[in-house]
Structures are given as C-alpha cells and as structure tokens.
C-alpha cells in the first residue's frame, strides 16, 4: 500500500521568477549582498526545468540562513551548522528532490564544519551555497573562521590570531566533486555557476563572496571594484589559458610547482597554464591564489563525475529489493518468522 | 553406580570467563536449547567495555546469566545455582553471587600461579578449603578439550577456543539437554575442521558428565506452560528494530534511520542495515547530531525518521530534537540507556535518562516518552512510539536500556495482520492549506516536498498559529508553547485505564522500563508472603496516564523502585503532591527480585 500522494506535477516550463518568491518581507540590512544572491537564485531556478514543489532549501543559522523564507519552495530554516545533515536526510529519503543548502562562513566552517566536509566527501547530490562575508553578522560582528589574521572585532579587540580557512581549499580537501566561487554582485557569472552547480550530479559547493555592509563593509572591495576587477580577478574557463588583466598576464608555474604570474608578451602564451576542471591538483593550486599576490580565481575550479551517495543508496535498495515479494506485510511476516523458531502447542 | 535425576522447577546458571572465552556464545546456546525444549527463559549478558581485556584480569571477565524454568520466568534470576568459572578472575568476580550450596564448575588448568596472582588470590581457592559452602567440581576443561580435538589437527590456539563448548556440553549433560540444537547451529556457522573440533569438544564435555564419578546426579527442568504459538528467541535490540520495520509496514511510511555507533544501541543500526529489501534506509552519520539531523530531514521529506543512540548521544541530539518539537515533525528517538553521567558505564544498564528526556532541551520543549519493559516488548513499544509520532506530529522518545537491549527471551511471533494499522494522511489539498492548522489530536498537516501547491517553510523560530510564519508576537508564543504542551498531553486520551496487578490496597509498586520482571515477580512473591501489594508498570512516562493519581490514592504506600536516584519518584511527587517511597539502585545491574521483595515487606516510615 502506498500512502504517498501521486499528484499532477507543476509544468516547469511555465515557471517564472515570481513562482520562486514568497510574500514574506525580506529582512536583510540595506546594501546586504544577500539581496543580489537571492535575485540570482530566483532567476536561475525557473531555467532548471524542475517543478517548484520538488525544490527544497535547507539553511542553518545566520543572516544567510533566512534565505528559505524568501523562496517559494519547500524549505527549512534549521539549526546552526546542521543544514548539510538535514539536507542529506531529505535527499536520501527522496532523491527526486532538488535540494539546496544555504549557509555562511560561521555556519558551514565553524559550528557545522563536520557536516560540510562529510556531505562533500559522500557526494550527496546537494547544491551548497556558502555566503562568505568573513564575519559573524547575526550575532553582531565577531570574527569568523574566514576572517583574516589581525582582524579587529568585538571579540578580537587586539586582532584575530586565528589562521583563516580558505573555503574552496576546504571543499577540495574534503574531496568535493564540484567547487566554484563567485562574487555576490557578479550578475553575469553567478547564474552560469548556479546552473552548473544544479546540473552537477553530486555535492556542488559554491563559495559566494558576499559583502556585509554593516559589520564588514568592503570585505571584498579589492576584487569587486569594477575599475580594477580585470586585474584582481581570474575568470576560470575550462580548456582556456589562465589569463587576466585583459590577457596581458597569466598564471604559470616555476620549476618547483610554485604558481607565478607570467608576462604573456615577454614569455609567450605557452608558459600560461590551461584550466582543466577535471584536475583536482590544479584546482587546489588555484584555490591557493589570493589577492594581492595573485588575482582571485572566480568560476568553476573543479567538476568531476563521481557516484553520488543517494544514487548508490538507491542502487543498493533496488538490489536488496529483489529479495522482496512486493507485499510488504508478507515480507515483514517472513522476517518476523526468520531464524530459529519453534512451535508451542 | 547409576546416576540419579532430580526434578527442579527452575535453575539459574552463570557462565563466566575471559572476554575472549566465548561466554556470551555459550550462554546464548544454552538459552536457545532451553527454549526449544520448552522452558521459559530469561537472560542477562554482562560483559566488559574492553573488547579484549588482558587475559586473566578481573576487569576482563565476561558473564552470561540465564534463568530457565518450568514456570513463567520474569527475570534472569537473582543468584545463580550454577557457576561455571573458566579462570580465577571469573571465580573471584562472580563467587559472591553464587547461592550457598550452589554448584561451582571450575576449569582447574586455568588456576595456575599466573592467573591466581592476576585475580589476587594468594592461594588456590580450589585447594585451600575456602569454597566449603559450595559443591565444587574441579574439571580440567582445557586439557580435556585439547585431547578431544587433537585428532582434528587444529593449531593450539584454535583448539583452545573450543573449551567453552566442552563446558557447554558438560552443563548440557548436567541438565539433560539435547546437543542437537547447538550442533545444528554449528553446522550453519562453521565447516570443516572448526565444526569438527567444536562438535568433538561439545560431545566430550557431555560424555565427561556421563562418565566422571564426581557427577553423581543430573537435573531435569520440565517444560513450562507456555501460550501456544510460533516462538523465537529475541533480544531487545532486535525486537526494537523489528518494531520499527513493522511500524513502517503498518503505516505505509518509508523508514529511515540516521544513527551513529554507540554502545549499547549499535545493534539496532546493524539489524536495520540488513533490511533494505523492506525499503528501510539506514544512514551511518558522521556524528550524533548529523544522525538526528538526517532523520529530521527524512521526516520532513515524508519518512518515518528514526535515530538511535544512548545517553551521551542524546545529549548531543538535544538541539535537533528541539527543532523537531518546533517543526512538529513525526520522529522516533531511541535511547538505549546505559550507566552515566558522561561516558559512564557503557556496557551496564541504568534508568537515569528519564529526566534528561523530559527536560534536557532548551525552552518549553515537551515530547511524549514511551518505555519498553522487556526484550520482546521493545517490538510493541517501537510501534506505539511510531503511532504517537504520526498521530500527533511530534518527536517521540522511546526508552530502552542495556538490560532490555541485550537480554533475550522466547518471544511469541506476532501476526502482522493482527496489528492495528497506523493511519497516515499526507496533506494534498492546496485550497485553504495552512501548515500549522490542527486536527483533533492537535497534530498539524504533514505536507511533504513534492506536493504541488503546498510549498511552505519550516524552521526553529517561533511559528504563528495556523500560518506557520515566523512570529515574535508575545501572545502567540505563549499560545504555541501551551499548544505544544497540550498536544503531548493529548496522548493520554488514547491510553487504556491503569490496571494494577495485584491487591486493591496496601503497597503499590510503580515502575517503568526494564525493571518490569523484577518488580512483577517481587510483588507476586510478596503477596504469597501475605502482604497486600500491587504493581503498575508505566509504558508512558509522558504524559502519565490520566487516572494514575486516582489509582495511587487507593494505596497506603507507593513504592517506586528505579535504577537511578529517584527520577520517577520526583515526577510523581511533583505532579500528584503525594508521598512516595523511592527505592533506588545504581550499580550498573538490574534489580534482584529478592531486593525488591525485601523492600516491599519492610514497611518504612516515609516523610511526605
């Protein structure tokens, strides 16, 4: 017997941005980078061809984690750091669903670090968007695990002495199969990255560099400034040379595998590395490039096919299911009567 | 000289040896055979937390006690009539429990200088006359086992492993048990040399009993009067897992377990992991929090979300259970209790998590609590927990304990067709849908992802009545806190009237959980001694039955035995403003019937 509803799904071709909005007032501070991310996600979802009832947004705690309230899908604003675990339960119970995790630098990398790395390692088919503003916003301005050393905050009046995490490096270290980075205000690249993250089978990890206009304003100004971003950002494109600054510079290696900046005119294009999304070693090397020594890479670092946890689980279920008769009550009765039994008369 | 046979009503045996000596296996084989020959049986495995403690050490002793009878058996027995001690450490740690005049079978070869010293014996107790109170049978089990299996040609180490089967064979002879059931089991498990060696050791032990002059009589324990039907042996953890599976079939829900390994709950995870053919999914999470988180996610997605753990794991899950309370999702949270606080006594039993389950979360965070009272009862308790969870859309705590979880008893196999269904109704109608609207049981609609038109957002922030939107409204918060409490209280509407077992006045013994057998037996015996006594065993700890206060009022004295410092006593006093007499024990061991009996018979003055 099935108790699960079997209803006509929404036709996804007719869905628009509006279908993914709610009537709730958006309660982020004016100027917050989250607005731009929300708009991009709402614009992207109708393009995915998924009925909105099959989309689930799970978040933890923090400013970013209010996100599900503003999405016209199923959602849960859960508890601090645990969104990947809850999302794993949603996805593995019903693999038909498109499950998104919304998290922040404190939520994902501090209190929830364990869940993040294990969701990535297992390759559960989740889309994890980590909003990195390098600060705790909701608790009003303490340093986060991505804050730079020396950062002065309410809880580090003498400057932070914590070495920060690089989220992309963490994700790669956890054997993520899809890792990308975008800037909150980059309306050109973000939809591309979001669509690719959604299309990727397995855990997709996207670090979104996000500005907190109240507690860490300008955290990414160096690389987001329109006037200089051609030199401060490195746009990653699979199969193309790692060029920046209008093609005048590129990323190469010295003979000890240290990355270095190549002057294209002086040294030639063949000294510039070609981006390969399927190479985890290159992805890690690129993740270590940071401004100001290097431009900050943006786009897809890594995208490799790897069996997903949820699909593997379904395969095991199907395989085991061959033992079943299809009549659950009868199979249950047989299990109850299995092993060594005896009749008392 | 012909040997005599004596008929006994009941016998308690304890097998004790090193943790590598195979005592658990020996005990479970004896249990199985006894059940198959028609005795009623109850068992109590008692093993150390160390996987393989140093040989011969006192802390490495592993024991298995079983009680078999031609009458109904409620407990694994207080004091053993027979102790099998495979080494001096086993003797030292168990002799104190052996009945005066009881039978002691000791493996003499293990009583060498090294082992005696490890056990702290200055002289060999088998030789120094200190065991005069017991009927001592020194048997060189090791040497005779090696002799019996020599022709198989196993190495010395493998051959020595057979000595538990020699001991088992000897005890089988002593109690006139057939060997066939254990031989059948051996055939299923082993082939070739290992089977041959164990068969030879088992038979050698049996024949030794037959021929050795020292054993001049054997014992017979007749079949018990047992309700007709199909039976199997079952442990609490197995029954609990089967109950969860049955609840899924009875409800039509997909089952989902999120779990992290922990003693003594891991066997539930192991068992359920094998049942994928029934559509039950298991997920071994990275930690206790992820385990409950995944179960909560599965509940949101429309599954029967289950998490299993023990006390330390419960401490970690508290926040997520609070989220389940706020999101009002049906879940079953299983706590197989062990000795605490902290890591405590991982392999020992205790009932000290009751107040943690009731109050161990932030805020007003009520959850229904169901407790299993025996190994077989875990099946029905699990179904009951699932039924409440679904009916009231609420996380339910199911309490078991190490004693119930690892103990085994013959269990009448239920018929699925006889079990009442668990009705589930998912919301499908978009018109007028409100995620926090209420039905008669104060449950809210279960609208699962994938249902068009019912998209909604849950979360840990306070919910507005009906709409489920975030609300900081002061009146709404008070209303919702009360509503969540009322919802849990509603569970009591579905409980049968409390029916005390025994007299209508005198001493009322109130217990819960795994102490059922000891309390029931003690009350029965007290009444045979002429005392007026009755027993109420609570399946539901939250809410308590509506008529409990009224029932208590009918008795002059309320005695509350518990394996903690008086947690149920505390609740009963607080709720009913009634003097109750706690009787507590915190030794990592279950109550003995004799202890409870003595307490019932000893009328104590109690201050209100």
Short mmCIF file of N, CA and C in Angstrom, two decimals, chain B residues 40-103:
data_model
loop_
_atom_site.label_atom_id
_atom_site.label_comp_id
_atom_site.label_asym_id
_atom_site.label_seq_id
_atom_site.Cartn_x
_atom_site.Cartn_y
_atom_site.Cartn_z
N UNK B 40 10.58 -21.78 29.94
CA UNK B 40 10.58 -20.32 29.82
C UNK B 40 11.98 -19.87 30.24
N UNK B 41 12.49 -18.82 29.57
CA UNK B 41 13.89 -18.43 29.76
C UNK B 41 14.02 -16.91 29.80
N UNK B 42 14.96 -16.45 30.61
CA UNK B 42 15.33 -15.03 30.54
C UNK B 42 16.83 -14.94 30.73
N UNK B 43 17.46 -14.00 30.03
CA UNK B 43 18.93 -13.96 30.08
C UNK B 43 19.44 -12.56 30.43
N UNK B 44 20.69 -12.56 30.91
CA UNK B 44 21.35 -11.29 31.23
C UNK B 44 22.83 -11.39 30.88
N UNK B 45 23.22 -10.86 29.73
CA UNK B 45 24.64 -10.84 29.41
C UNK B 45 25.31 -9.68 30.15
N UNK B 46 26.48 -9.91 30.67
CA UNK B 46 27.19 -8.88 31.42
C UNK B 46 28.64 -8.92 30.95
N UNK B 47 29.00 -7.95 30.12
CA UNK B 47 30.33 -8.02 29.54
C UNK B 47 31.08 -6.72 29.74
N UNK B 48 32.41 -6.79 29.69
CA UNK B 48 33.19 -5.56 29.96
C UNK B 48 33.20 -4.63 28.75
N UNK B 49 33.58 -3.38 28.99
CA UNK B 49 33.65 -2.40 27.90
C UNK B 49 34.86 -2.65 27.02
N UNK B 50 35.88 -3.32 27.57
CA UNK B 50 37.08 -3.61 26.78
C UNK B 50 36.76 -4.73 25.80
N UNK B 51 37.24 -4.61 24.58
CA UNK B 51 36.94 -5.63 23.57
C UNK B 51 37.68 -6.93 23.91
N UNK B 52 38.96 -6.84 24.15
CA UNK B 52 39.73 -8.00 24.60
C UNK B 52 40.65 -7.53 25.73
N UNK B 53 40.13 -7.58 26.93
CA UNK B 53 40.93 -7.16 28.07
C UNK B 53 42.06 -8.17 28.26
N UNK B 54 43.15 -7.77 28.95
CA UNK B 54 44.25 -8.73 29.17
C UNK B 54 43.71 -10.02 29.78
N UNK B 55 44.23 -11.15 29.28
CA UNK B 55 43.76 -12.45 29.74
C UNK B 55 43.92 -12.58 31.25
N UNK B 56 42.94 -13.12 31.88
CA UNK B 56 43.04 -13.41 33.30
C UNK B 56 42.76 -12.23 34.21
N UNK B 57 42.52 -11.04 33.64
CA UNK B 57 42.32 -9.86 34.50
C UNK B 57 40.90 -9.82 35.06
N UNK B 58 40.77 -9.19 36.21
CA UNK B 58 39.45 -9.10 36.85
C UNK B 58 38.48 -8.27 36.01
N UNK B 59 39.00 -7.20 35.39
CA UNK B 59 38.09 -6.33 34.64
C UNK B 59 37.74 -6.90 33.27
N UNK B 60 38.43 -7.98 32.89
CA UNK B 60 38.12 -8.57 31.59
C UNK B 60 37.12 -9.70 31.66
N UNK B 61 36.52 -9.90 32.83
CA UNK B 61 35.60 -11.03 32.97
C UNK B 61 34.27 -10.73 32.29
N UNK B 62 33.84 -11.70 31.50
CA UNK B 62 32.58 -11.57 30.77
C UNK B 62 31.65 -12.66 31.30
N UNK B 63 30.41 -12.28 31.56
CA UNK B 63 29.48 -13.25 32.14
C UNK B 63 28.17 -13.31 31.37
N UNK B 64 27.51 -14.42 31.47
CA UNK B 64 26.20 -14.57 30.84
C UNK B 64 25.34 -15.39 31.78
N UNK B 65 24.28 -14.78 32.26
CA UNK B 65 23.41 -15.48 33.21
C UNK B 65 22.07 -15.79 32.54
N UNK B 66 21.57 -17.00 32.81
CA UNK B 66 20.25 -17.30 32.30
C UNK B 66 19.46 -18.08 33.33
N UNK B 67 18.19 -17.89 33.24
CA UNK B 67 17.24 -18.44 34.20
C UNK B 67 16.24 -19.22 33.37
N UNK B 68 16.14 -20.53 33.64
CA UNK B 68 15.16 -21.32 32.88
C UNK B 68 14.30 -22.11 33.85
N UNK B 69 13.06 -22.33 33.44
CA UNK B 69 12.11 -22.82 34.42
C UNK B 69 10.96 -23.57 33.75
N UNK B 70 10.29 -24.36 34.56
CA UNK B 70 9.05 -25.00 34.10
C UNK B 70 7.85 -24.11 34.42
N UNK B 71 8.15 -22.93 34.99
CA UNK B 71 7.08 -21.95 35.25
C UNK B 71 7.40 -20.68 34.47
N UNK B 72 6.51 -19.71 34.57
CA UNK B 72 6.76 -18.44 33.88
C UNK B 72 7.97 -17.75 34.49
N UNK B 73 8.83 -17.25 33.63
CA UNK B 73 10.06 -16.59 34.07
C UNK B 73 9.95 -15.09 33.78
N UNK B 74 10.24 -14.27 34.78
CA UNK B 74 10.14 -12.83 34.59
C UNK B 74 11.50 -12.14 34.56
N UNK B 75 12.51 -12.79 35.15
CA UNK B 75 13.83 -12.16 35.24
C UNK B 75 14.91 -13.20 34.97
N UNK B 76 16.15 -12.73 34.76
CA UNK B 76 17.26 -13.68 34.55
C UNK B 76 17.70 -14.36 35.85
N UNK B 77 16.99 -14.16 36.93
CA UNK B 77 17.35 -14.83 38.18
C UNK B 77 18.23 -13.96 39.04
N UNK B 78 18.05 -14.08 40.33
CA UNK B 78 18.85 -13.29 41.28
C UNK B 78 20.24 -13.87 41.42
N UNK B 79 20.31 -15.03 42.11
CA UNK B 79 21.59 -15.64 42.42
C UNK B 79 21.69 -16.95 41.65
N UNK B 80 22.85 -17.17 40.99
CA UNK B 80 22.97 -18.42 40.24
C UNK B 80 22.99 -19.66 41.14
N UNK B 81 22.39 -20.74 40.64
CA UNK B 81 22.52 -22.05 41.28
C UNK B 81 23.79 -22.72 40.81
N UNK B 82 24.20 -22.35 39.60
CA UNK B 82 25.38 -22.96 39.00
C UNK B 82 26.28 -21.85 38.47
N UNK B 83 27.55 -21.96 38.81
CA UNK B 83 28.53 -21.01 38.26
C UNK B 83 29.59 -21.81 37.53
N UNK B 84 29.80 -21.46 36.26
CA UNK B 84 30.90 -22.04 35.51
C UNK B 84 31.98 -20.98 35.44
N UNK B 85 33.13 -21.25 36.09
CA UNK B 85 34.21 -20.25 36.12
C UNK B 85 35.38 -20.78 35.31
N UNK B 86 35.67 -20.08 34.24
CA UNK B 86 36.72 -20.55 33.33
C UNK B 86 38.12 -20.17 33.81
N UNK B 87 38.22 -19.26 34.79
CA UNK B 87 39.54 -18.90 35.34
C UNK B 87 39.37 -18.27 36.72
N UNK B 88 40.46 -18.02 37.43
CA UNK B 88 40.35 -17.47 38.79
C UNK B 88 39.66 -16.10 38.83
N UNK B 89 39.92 -15.26 37.83
CA UNK B 89 39.29 -13.93 37.82
C UNK B 89 37.76 -14.07 37.75
N UNK B 90 37.31 -15.02 36.94
CA UNK B 90 35.86 -15.25 36.81
C UNK B 90 35.29 -15.74 38.14
N UNK B 91 36.05 -16.56 38.84
CA UNK B 91 35.58 -17.05 40.14
C UNK B 91 35.50 -15.90 41.14
N UNK B 92 36.57 -15.13 41.17
CA UNK B 92 36.67 -14.03 42.14
C UNK B 92 35.51 -13.04 41.96
N UNK B 93 35.23 -12.67 40.71
CA UNK B 93 34.23 -11.62 40.50
C UNK B 93 32.79 -12.13 40.58
N UNK B 94 32.60 -13.45 40.53
CA UNK B 94 31.23 -13.98 40.49
C UNK B 94 30.84 -14.82 41.68
N UNK B 95 31.83 -15.27 42.46
CA UNK B 95 31.52 -16.21 43.54
C UNK B 95 30.54 -15.61 44.55
N UNK B 96 30.66 -14.32 44.78
CA UNK B 96 29.80 -13.67 45.76
C UNK B 96 28.32 -13.81 45.45
N UNK B 97 27.98 -14.02 44.19
CA UNK B 97 26.58 -14.14 43.80
C UNK B 97 26.06 -15.57 43.90
N UNK B 98 26.98 -16.55 43.88
CA UNK B 98 26.55 -17.96 43.85
C UNK B 98 25.82 -18.31 45.14
N UNK B 99 24.71 -19.04 44.98
CA UNK B 99 23.94 -19.45 46.16
C UNK B 99 24.79 -20.36 47.04
N UNK B 100 24.61 -20.26 48.33
CA UNK B 100 25.26 -21.22 49.24
C UNK B 100 24.72 -22.60 48.89
N UNK B 101 25.60 -23.54 48.74
CA UNK B 101 25.19 -24.89 48.34
C UNK B 101 25.12 -25.04 46.83
N UNK B 102 25.42 -23.95 46.10
CA UNK B 102 25.35 -23.98 44.64
C UNK B 102 26.51 -24.75 44.03
N UNK B 103 26.33 -25.06 42.76
CA UNK B 103 27.33 -25.84 42.03
C UNK B 103 28.35 -24.90 41.40
#
